[in-house]
């Protein structure tokens, strides 16, 4: 911690003798304080002791003691404020507790705080930390200087380096507050010294040096030398410094705050980025600033200034600006809080002009820096397609200057609190209803409304966000009553404006409905606004309704976890008797008004995300409010107003295409209104289901020229970065309504129609269908068929929407639809299969739908008899034949499988396969079907299909790994088993389709093997000529294989490289094996090798290898 500040010089000498000890003993109670104590308290709070000495030449010692006694801080809450990051939540550090809690625990240990002595405005003592977990007992020396009920400096031998006081300072301070009468009290040391003569002073100095000679002797000698020199500086000054005499008149009176540690800690947290909870700790520091402001502590603005300076020095700012990228969301939120805090500081009602001027100078300096972040958090435009960075100007806002995070605080510098009507509001003045003289005042020759017809004050001088910034400033600086009064005036103003807007809308309603257009009446939305006006008003009203005591909490409760707040109705002072109006009702009303406001979707990803977060936070705040009768009636009235509202309502009959959707808000209204007024709950939720920005028809003429905001939002789509999130919220609203409407066919059909009209995402529709099906089929009761049919209709819509698009969840959707249809019954299954062409692809219909519908599990699930099974099977077979005709290549085999038990259908499917060969069915599918036919015991049909497949096949000389090789071998084996005629017919097709020598030789070797049992033919005689001199089929195959080897050999030798020589020799070895299968094969092979030697004699190394292997 920083060393104590320099102490003032003391020259006054008091000659009054000590008469008595004016301190109160511990446990002594005094019902009525003495006049001396009352006066000493006021003097100790407001006057520097030097000022008291200058004002009175002689001050009795008892008076001095009482002033010194009352100059120490009296509130434990203030000690807590400077020894913990936050007193509103659990703050646990690595040592197991916040310093305030640690100091309180030390104080509870007997003898932990000892040798406590107060000398003037200086308190000292020792604090013992008991031994724990192998650590010995430790003793720390603590010194505290204070002045005017504020601690001005602290030192502790523990060497604590932190923003806040250590636990040892806390323990000594709490000891002084709780047991002040037990603390030995002495006047400032200069007063004691003034009562000594020369001998006593000399003895005092010598004894002091003797006890601490190793520490103070050099300093003592230096001071003695200076004093003995007549012309030295120390002799030119009157008096001498006294560290126990308190601060001087000119010294700043503020609590001790270690500026260096503030800067270092903020720098360290910023360098950590999003790691190690840095964002939460910085937010806790912002909360500490607000706590200081609320206590009207000047260190609040001081600490905020230090934090801002370190924020501006963050090296990431320059990096983000150089790279043209946006800062992280966590960092943006911290900058938002920083800007909002400066607005509170600038609007400080008790700030001095020189303070406001210094703040403006700082804000202007920061605002001019290039790295200063913009209010929306980015250095570049986030509109898609924008390549040029926009640092200070936004093209989408008509060239308007985009302000930085400090822009609003700078503009607030022009605001003041001197307006007479504003002062009347803050004082709580009201007006008698019907008094015309009080309703209007003349200001610059203009009439301005100051009270509503009920005599309650209104504040029309500013926009709502600015007025709410005033409320927040009052609340933040401890003016709770004044903030409450101004917040009430803002709500009364809001009511008047809404009433006027509603009357205007009713006059123009017919014309607007005919044109189908509307405008957005508010230039900027209140929810998600940088100043959070609605949240400010709601929190202000709810604070007035808290049931807890307003006094400071004892230290034992300050670190506990937050409890759910308990609210009660606090009546408005200005409300008419018997009206029942309370701050609780105002909180709900203003929240509903703000959430229901029609507002344009802001630009940029961060601004849009902020709108969503602010809305969710406000709704979560409302969720803590129990809706009893009065609040329930208010909720109904406000909801009805929003439904009837014009341009100010997002739930009105007409909304602008670019307005923020109301799905999350409507879901809250639906859940809250359903037990009270189901009709209104469904009405408001169905109205909110719309998402105009996704409508296909865009009316370019739907902007009123009177509103400049509407002129800039014409061509900004697509710029809704959070559109996916909004669609999800829309889906959640629909799901909530579907679940609630279970058992009510009327509302189910109505909600279904709204879903089909407004939700455009297949994935979300599918989720809705799943949710409805799950809700309709509880495990412990009978299914709800109406809700099941709704789920089915949604599923069918999803099928139609995704039929011609790529969707990776399509198979899952089809399976679910069949399952849902099965839950409904056989009729639904037949209906779906009959209309398959509008829902499924042929492959899906045959492989998923028909097979599942006719499975044994489905039959058992539905409990079908024989006739029903036949009917269902007939429908499936019809579907299969239709699919096979539409897509024979992929559906023929499933169709054959489905039609196995019906001869006529099976023949029809087989004919479809035969017919499809002319239209391009591939060899792979034909071979697959042929193998299926063989498996079914139809070898002749398999043989026929194999021939058709071979006619579509082509295997070149180098495709010995072709995927159809096994199919060719199988076809040859099949024809071999059928007989010579079938083999003779197949061989020419094989020779034509296969030019690969290894494949042909493999076929020859298979045919040359001994016959398998049951085969009607063997390879004997197949390689010899027939009796009529014609060649047998295998002779033709052998000639084709030899020719293929010859051609392949020449082809490979054309571009052969030395590394392939060994592979080529192995290839010739396989060729020799094939040659030798002919009667004169060895002669043919020898001639072939000699031909190679002559033709490729230039490849000497290769030919040498050929000679070594083949001679």
GROMACS .gro file of C-alpha atoms in nm, residues 164-516:
model
  353
  164UNK     CA    1  -0.863  -0.301  -0.095
  165UNK     CA    2  -0.767  -0.325   0.270
  166UNK     CA    3  -0.631  -0.651   0.407
  167UNK     CA    4  -0.808  -0.852   0.675
  168UNK     CA    5  -0.574  -0.719   0.944
  169UNK     CA    6  -0.668  -0.357   0.873
  170UNK     CA    7  -1.034  -0.467   0.876
  171UNK     CA    8  -0.992  -0.638   1.214
  172UNK     CA    9  -0.835  -0.329   1.372
  173UNK     CA   10  -1.098  -0.099   1.220
  174UNK     CA   11  -1.389  -0.315   1.337
  175UNK     CA   12  -1.233  -0.336   1.683
  176UNK     CA   13  -1.223   0.045   1.695
  177UNK     CA   14  -1.586   0.073   1.579
  178UNK     CA   15  -1.733  -0.193   1.807
  179UNK     CA   16  -1.527  -0.137   2.119
  180UNK     CA   17  -1.435   0.229   2.089
  181UNK     CA   18  -1.455   0.279   2.465
  182UNK     CA   19  -1.183   0.019   2.526
  183UNK     CA   20  -0.933   0.188   2.294
  184UNK     CA   21  -0.676   0.401   2.472
  185UNK     CA   22  -0.717   0.754   2.339
  186UNK     CA   23  -0.452   1.026   2.337
  187UNK     CA   24  -0.446   1.372   2.184
  188UNK     CA   25  -0.218   1.437   1.885
  189UNK     CA   26   0.146   1.400   1.986
  190UNK     CA   27   0.210   1.771   1.926
  191UNK     CA   28  -0.038   1.853   2.205
  192UNK     CA   29   0.147   1.623   2.443
  193UNK     CA   30   0.486   1.767   2.349
  194UNK     CA   31   0.363   2.120   2.406
  195UNK     CA   32   0.306   2.037   2.773
  196UNK     CA   33   0.675   1.933   2.830
  197UNK     CA   34   0.960   2.157   2.941
  198UNK     CA   35   1.307   2.150   2.791
  199UNK     CA   36   1.441   1.872   3.015
  200UNK     CA   37   1.138   1.656   2.951
  201UNK     CA   38   1.166   1.708   2.577
  202UNK     CA   39   1.536   1.618   2.581
  203UNK     CA   40   1.468   1.308   2.786
  204UNK     CA   41   1.183   1.212   2.556
  205UNK     CA   42   1.398   1.241   2.245
  206UNK     CA   43   1.691   1.055   2.397
  207UNK     CA   44   1.474   0.769   2.521
  208UNK     CA   45   1.308   0.746   2.179
  209UNK     CA   46   1.646   0.727   2.005
  210UNK     CA   47   1.773   0.478   2.259
  211UNK     CA   48   1.482   0.238   2.203
  212UNK     CA   49   1.499   0.262   1.821
  213UNK     CA   50   1.859   0.367   1.762
  214UNK     CA   51   1.917   0.114   1.487
  215UNK     CA   52   1.626   0.258   1.290
  216UNK     CA   53   1.612   0.632   1.362
  217UNK     CA   54   1.965   0.731   1.464
  218UNK     CA   55   2.079   0.847   1.116
  219UNK     CA   56   1.757   1.041   1.070
  220UNK     CA   57   1.784   1.192   1.419
  221UNK     CA   58   2.142   1.309   1.357
  222UNK     CA   59   2.045   1.463   1.023
  223UNK     CA   60   1.755   1.654   1.177
  224UNK     CA   61   1.975   1.769   1.467
  225UNK     CA   62   2.236   1.903   1.225
  226UNK     CA   63   1.968   2.091   1.030
  227UNK     CA   64   1.822   2.245   1.344
  228UNK     CA   65   2.166   2.364   1.466
  229UNK     CA   66   2.220   2.546   1.137
  230UNK     CA   67   2.049   2.881   1.176
  231UNK     CA   68   1.988   2.931   0.802
  232UNK     CA   69   1.863   2.583   0.726
  233UNK     CA   70   1.524   2.526   0.564
  234UNK     CA   71   1.387   2.352   0.871
  235UNK     CA   72   1.450   2.665   1.078
  236UNK     CA   73   1.279   2.891   0.826
  237UNK     CA   74   0.946   2.712   0.873
  238UNK     CA   75   0.721   2.756   1.173
  239UNK     CA   76   0.609   2.451   1.364
  240UNK     CA   77   0.681   2.088   1.285
  241UNK     CA   78   0.491   1.810   1.113
  242UNK     CA   79   0.265   1.590   1.323
  243UNK     CA   80   0.142   1.261   1.167
  244UNK     CA   81  -0.127   1.233   1.436
  245UNK     CA   82  -0.282   1.579   1.395
  246UNK     CA   83  -0.511   1.498   1.103
  247UNK     CA   84  -0.525   1.652   0.759
  248UNK     CA   85  -0.498   2.017   0.677
  249UNK     CA   86  -0.768   2.246   0.544
  250UNK     CA   87  -0.635   2.225   0.190
  251UNK     CA   88  -0.587   1.848   0.195
  252UNK     CA   89  -0.834   1.640  -0.003
  253UNK     CA   90  -1.074   1.458   0.225
  254UNK     CA   91  -1.130   1.113   0.076
  255UNK     CA   92  -1.092   0.748   0.165
  256UNK     CA   93  -0.761   0.581   0.102
  257UNK     CA   94  -0.747   0.421  -0.242
  258UNK     CA   95  -0.428   0.270  -0.382
  259UNK     CA   96  -0.424   0.415  -0.735
  260UNK     CA   97  -0.121   0.217  -0.843
  261UNK     CA   98  -0.289  -0.109  -0.747
  262UNK     CA   99  -0.607  -0.013  -0.929
  263UNK     CA  100  -0.412   0.048  -1.248
  264UNK     CA  101  -0.208  -0.272  -1.215
  265UNK     CA  102  -0.505  -0.492  -1.138
  266UNK     CA  103  -0.716  -0.356  -1.425
  267UNK     CA  104  -0.422  -0.397  -1.661
  268UNK     CA  105  -0.371  -0.755  -1.547
  269UNK     CA  106  -0.740  -0.840  -1.585
  270UNK     CA  107  -0.755  -0.688  -1.933
  271UNK     CA  108  -0.446  -0.881  -2.039
  272UNK     CA  109  -0.614  -1.203  -1.926
  273UNK     CA  110  -0.895  -1.139  -2.171
  274UNK     CA  111  -1.180  -1.384  -2.125
  275UNK     CA  112  -0.976  -1.622  -1.910
  276UNK     CA  113  -0.962  -1.675  -1.535
  277UNK     CA  114  -1.294  -1.493  -1.476
  278UNK     CA  115  -1.139  -1.158  -1.568
  279UNK     CA  116  -1.469  -1.024  -1.703
  280UNK     CA  117  -1.651  -1.102  -1.378
  281UNK     CA  118  -1.381  -0.935  -1.170
  282UNK     CA  119  -1.389  -0.621  -1.383
  283UNK     CA  120  -1.768  -0.616  -1.355
  284UNK     CA  121  -1.728  -0.645  -0.978
  285UNK     CA  122  -1.501  -0.341  -0.987
  286UNK     CA  123  -1.768  -0.151  -1.179
  287UNK     CA  124  -2.018  -0.257  -0.911
  288UNK     CA  125  -1.777  -0.123  -0.652
  289UNK     CA  126  -1.775   0.213  -0.833
  290UNK     CA  127  -2.156   0.220  -0.819
  291UNK     CA  128  -2.142   0.134  -0.450
  292UNK     CA  129  -1.904   0.424  -0.389
  293UNK     CA  130  -2.124   0.661  -0.585
  294UNK     CA  131  -2.425   0.550  -0.382
  295UNK     CA  132  -2.233   0.630  -0.064
  296UNK     CA  133  -2.146   0.968  -0.223
  297UNK     CA  134  -1.779   0.879  -0.197
  298UNK     CA  135  -1.555   1.088  -0.423
  299UNK     CA  136  -1.342   0.780  -0.485
  300UNK     CA  137  -1.616   0.647  -0.711
  301UNK     CA  138  -1.533   0.893  -0.988
  302UNK     CA  139  -1.164   0.864  -0.904
  303UNK     CA  140  -1.163   0.485  -0.937
  304UNK     CA  141  -1.366   0.505  -1.258
  305UNK     CA  142  -1.114   0.749  -1.402
  306UNK     CA  143  -0.827   0.513  -1.321
  307UNK     CA  144  -1.009   0.218  -1.476
  308UNK     CA  145  -1.094   0.416  -1.789
  309UNK     CA  146  -0.733   0.523  -1.837
  310UNK     CA  147  -0.624   0.161  -1.823
  311UNK     CA  148  -0.905   0.055  -2.056
  312UNK     CA  149  -0.790   0.314  -2.310
  313UNK     CA  150  -0.435   0.177  -2.289
  314UNK     CA  151  -0.551  -0.175  -2.371
  315UNK     CA  152  -0.322  -0.282  -2.662
  316UNK     CA  153  -0.603  -0.485  -2.815
  317UNK     CA  154  -0.786  -0.166  -2.914
  318UNK     CA  155  -0.516  -0.068  -3.161
  319UNK     CA  156  -0.494  -0.426  -3.287
  320UNK     CA  157  -0.870  -0.450  -3.346
  321UNK     CA  158  -0.871  -0.116  -3.523
  322UNK     CA  159  -0.572  -0.209  -3.740
  323UNK     CA  160  -0.723  -0.542  -3.838
  324UNK     CA  161  -1.071  -0.397  -3.884
  325UNK     CA  162  -1.230  -0.658  -3.659
  326UNK     CA  163  -1.482  -0.628  -3.382
  327UNK     CA  164  -1.398  -0.671  -3.017
  328UNK     CA  165  -1.522  -0.969  -2.821
  329UNK     CA  166  -1.871  -0.969  -2.669
  330UNK     CA  167  -1.737  -0.972  -2.312
  331UNK     CA  168  -1.520  -0.672  -2.383
  332UNK     CA  169  -1.810  -0.488  -2.547
  333UNK     CA  170  -2.025  -0.539  -2.239
  334UNK     CA  171  -1.752  -0.394  -2.018
  335UNK     CA  172  -1.722  -0.089  -2.241
  336UNK     CA  173  -2.101  -0.046  -2.229
  337UNK     CA  174  -2.092  -0.047  -1.850
  338UNK     CA  175  -1.803   0.200  -1.857
  339UNK     CA  176  -1.999   0.443  -2.075
  340UNK     CA  177  -2.314   0.410  -1.861
  341UNK     CA  178  -2.115   0.477  -1.542
  342UNK     CA  179  -1.971   0.796  -1.687
  343UNK     CA  180  -2.323   0.915  -1.765
  344UNK     CA  181  -2.409   0.863  -1.396
  345UNK     CA  182  -2.095   1.043  -1.284
  346UNK     CA  183  -2.150   1.343  -1.513
  347UNK     CA  184  -2.513   1.373  -1.397
  348UNK     CA  185  -2.408   1.376  -1.031
  349UNK     CA  186  -2.656   1.618  -0.868
  350UNK     CA  187  -2.409   1.742  -0.605
  351UNK     CA  188  -2.104   1.768  -0.833
  352UNK     CA  189  -1.910   2.091  -0.825
  353UNK     CA  190  -1.864   2.288  -1.148
  354UNK     CA  191  -1.487   2.236  -1.140
  355UNK     CA  192  -1.540   1.859  -1.105
  356UNK     CA  193  -1.776   1.851  -1.401
  357UNK     CA  194  -1.530   2.056  -1.604
  358UNK     CA  195  -1.244   1.816  -1.526
  359UNK     CA  196  -1.462   1.518  -1.623
  360UNK     CA  197  -1.558   1.681  -1.949
  361UNK     CA  198  -1.192   1.746  -2.026
  362UNK     CA  199  -1.105   1.382  -1.966
  363UNK     CA  200  -1.401   1.247  -2.165
  364UNK     CA  201  -1.325   1.477  -2.457
  365UNK     CA  202  -0.961   1.367  -2.457
  366UNK     CA  203  -1.056   0.999  -2.462
  367UNK     CA  204  -1.328   1.058  -2.718
  368UNK     CA  205  -1.080   1.205  -2.966
  369UNK     CA  206  -0.848   0.907  -2.959
  370UNK     CA  207  -0.860   0.689  -3.270
  371UNK     CA  208  -0.878   0.372  -3.065
  372UNK     CA  209  -1.181   0.487  -2.865
  373UNK     CA  210  -1.450   0.221  -2.927
  374UNK     CA  211  -1.777   0.310  -3.091
  375UNK     CA  212  -2.099   0.265  -2.901
  376UNK     CA  213  -2.196  -0.040  -3.107
  377UNK     CA  214  -1.860  -0.199  -3.023
  378UNK     CA  215  -1.705  -0.225  -3.371
  379UNK     CA  216  -1.459  -0.024  -3.572
  380UNK     CA  217  -1.614  -0.137  -3.902
  381UNK     CA  218  -1.959  -0.169  -4.048
  382UNK     CA  219  -2.106  -0.512  -3.990
  383UNK     CA  220  -2.342  -0.495  -4.285
  384UNK     CA  221  -2.279  -0.791  -4.522
  385UNK     CA  222  -2.102  -0.693  -4.837
  386UNK     CA  223  -1.939  -0.386  -4.686
  387UNK     CA  224  -1.567  -0.381  -4.754
  388UNK     CA  225  -1.480  -0.025  -4.655
  389UNK     CA  226  -1.420   0.039  -4.285
  390UNK     CA  227  -1.641   0.304  -4.129
  391UNK     CA  228  -1.480   0.450  -3.819
  392UNK     CA  229  -1.685   0.757  -3.745
  393UNK     CA  230  -1.964   0.748  -4.001
  394UNK     CA  231  -2.230   0.497  -4.088
  395UNK     CA  232  -2.359   0.473  -4.441
  396UNK     CA  233  -2.671   0.301  -4.317
  397UNK     CA  234  -2.766   0.593  -4.096
  398UNK     CA  235  -2.759   0.857  -4.361
  399UNK     CA  236  -2.408   0.978  -4.285
  400UNK     CA  237  -2.485   1.048  -3.919
  401UNK     CA  238  -2.184   1.050  -3.691
  402UNK     CA  239  -2.146   0.726  -3.500
  403UNK     CA  240  -2.066   0.818  -3.142
  404UNK     CA  241  -1.817   0.655  -2.913
  405UNK     CA  242  -1.895   0.500  -2.577
  406UNK     CA  243  -1.833   0.839  -2.416
  407UNK     CA  244  -2.058   1.034  -2.653
  408UNK     CA  245  -2.367   1.019  -2.435
  409UNK     CA  246  -2.175   1.120  -2.123
  410UNK     CA  247  -2.030   1.422  -2.308
  411UNK     CA  248  -2.378   1.527  -2.419
  412UNK     CA  249  -2.505   1.491  -2.063
  413UNK     CA  250  -2.260   1.760  -1.956
  414UNK     CA  251  -2.508   2.018  -2.092
  415UNK     CA  252  -2.785   1.886  -1.864
  416UNK     CA  253  -2.842   2.054  -1.531
  417UNK     CA  254  -3.076   2.024  -1.233
  418UNK     CA  255  -3.181   2.390  -1.205
  419UNK     CA  256  -3.510   2.363  -1.396
  420UNK     CA  257  -3.787   2.489  -1.157
  421UNK     CA  258  -4.034   2.220  -1.257
  422UNK     CA  259  -3.768   1.950  -1.222
  423UNK     CA  260  -3.699   2.080  -0.872
  424UNK     CA  261  -4.072   2.062  -0.793
  425UNK     CA  262  -4.075   1.700  -0.908
  426UNK     CA  263  -3.775   1.614  -0.693
  427UNK     CA  264  -3.937   1.781  -0.393
  428UNK     CA  265  -4.253   1.579  -0.445
  429UNK     CA  266  -4.486   1.872  -0.521
  430UNK     CA  267  -4.830   1.788  -0.662
  431UNK     CA  268  -5.118   1.984  -0.803
  432UNK     CA  269  -5.485   1.982  -0.718
  433UNK     CA  270  -5.680   1.804  -0.997
  434UNK     CA  271  -5.869   2.046  -1.216
  435UNK     CA  272  -5.657   2.346  -1.127
  436UNK     CA  273  -5.599   2.515  -1.458
  437UNK     CA  274  -5.339   2.754  -1.327
  438UNK     CA  275  -5.115   2.476  -1.211
  439UNK     CA  276  -5.147   2.264  -1.521
  440UNK     CA  277  -4.971   2.507  -1.750
  441UNK     CA  278  -4.674   2.732  -1.709
  442UNK     CA  279  -4.539   2.986  -1.947
  443UNK     CA  280  -4.180   2.928  -2.051
  444UNK     CA  281  -4.028   3.134  -2.332
  445UNK     CA  282  -4.370   3.220  -2.465
  446UNK     CA  283  -4.464   2.850  -2.495
  447UNK     CA  284  -4.710   2.649  -2.292
  448UNK     CA  285  -4.563   2.330  -2.151
  449UNK     CA  286  -4.768   2.069  -1.970
  450UNK     CA  287  -4.631   2.018  -1.619
  451UNK     CA  288  -4.906   1.814  -1.449
  452UNK     CA  289  -5.149   1.555  -1.578
  453UNK     CA  290  -5.529   1.589  -1.526
  454UNK     CA  291  -5.499   1.402  -1.195
  455UNK     CA  292  -5.253   1.662  -1.066
  456UNK     CA  293  -4.949   1.439  -1.088
  457UNK     CA  294  -4.625   1.588  -1.226
  458UNK     CA  295  -4.499   1.500  -1.572
  459UNK     CA  296  -4.159   1.560  -1.731
  460UNK     CA  297  -4.188   1.642  -2.100
  461UNK     CA  298  -3.860   1.823  -2.137
  462UNK     CA  299  -3.650   1.526  -2.249
  463UNK     CA  300  -3.661   1.194  -2.430
  464UNK     CA  301  -3.730   0.890  -2.215
  465UNK     CA  302  -3.368   0.757  -2.216
  466UNK     CA  303  -3.234   1.093  -2.102
  467UNK     CA  304  -3.495   1.127  -1.829
  468UNK     CA  305  -3.419   0.775  -1.712
  469UNK     CA  306  -3.047   0.859  -1.709
  470UNK     CA  307  -3.135   1.128  -1.457
  471UNK     CA  308  -3.324   0.870  -1.250
  472UNK     CA  309  -3.026   0.637  -1.261
  473UNK     CA  310  -2.790   0.918  -1.159
  474UNK     CA  311  -3.009   1.010  -0.863
  475UNK     CA  312  -3.039   0.647  -0.758
  476UNK     CA  313  -2.667   0.583  -0.807
  477UNK     CA  314  -2.570   0.879  -0.588
  478UNK     CA  315  -2.794   0.787  -0.298
  479UNK     CA  316  -3.094   1.010  -0.373
  480UNK     CA  317  -3.345   0.725  -0.360
  481UNK     CA  318  -3.655   0.934  -0.281
  482UNK     CA  319  -3.579   1.190  -0.550
  483UNK     CA  320  -3.510   0.912  -0.803
  484UNK     CA  321  -3.844   0.753  -0.716
  485UNK     CA  322  -4.030   1.082  -0.764
  486UNK     CA  323  -3.869   1.153  -1.100
  487UNK     CA  324  -3.933   0.793  -1.212
  488UNK     CA  325  -4.300   0.836  -1.123
  489UNK     CA  326  -4.315   1.157  -1.328
  490UNK     CA  327  -4.157   0.974  -1.622
  491UNK     CA  328  -4.425   0.704  -1.604
  492UNK     CA  329  -4.703   0.965  -1.590
  493UNK     CA  330  -4.548   1.128  -1.896
  494UNK     CA  331  -4.534   0.794  -2.071
  495UNK     CA  332  -4.903   0.738  -2.003
  496UNK     CA  333  -4.994   1.074  -2.148
  497UNK     CA  334  -4.789   1.011  -2.460
  498UNK     CA  335  -4.940   0.663  -2.509
  499UNK     CA  336  -5.291   0.803  -2.469
  500UNK     CA  337  -5.219   1.071  -2.727
  501UNK     CA  338  -5.066   0.818  -2.968
  502UNK     CA  339  -5.363   0.586  -2.928
  503UNK     CA  340  -5.610   0.865  -3.002
  504UNK     CA  341  -5.412   0.966  -3.310
  505UNK     CA  342  -5.398   0.605  -3.426
  506UNK     CA  343  -5.773   0.559  -3.386
  507UNK     CA  344  -5.830   0.858  -3.613
  508UNK     CA  345  -5.595   0.715  -3.880
  509UNK     CA  346  -5.671   0.348  -3.819
  510UNK     CA  347  -5.910   0.296  -4.109
  511UNK     CA  348  -5.673   0.455  -4.359
  512UNK     CA  349  -5.371   0.264  -4.227
  513UNK     CA  350  -5.550  -0.070  -4.235
  514UNK     CA  351  -5.660  -0.010  -4.592
  515UNK     CA  352  -5.303   0.070  -4.699
  516UNK     CA  353  -5.154  -0.201  -4.479
   0.00000   0.00000   0.00000
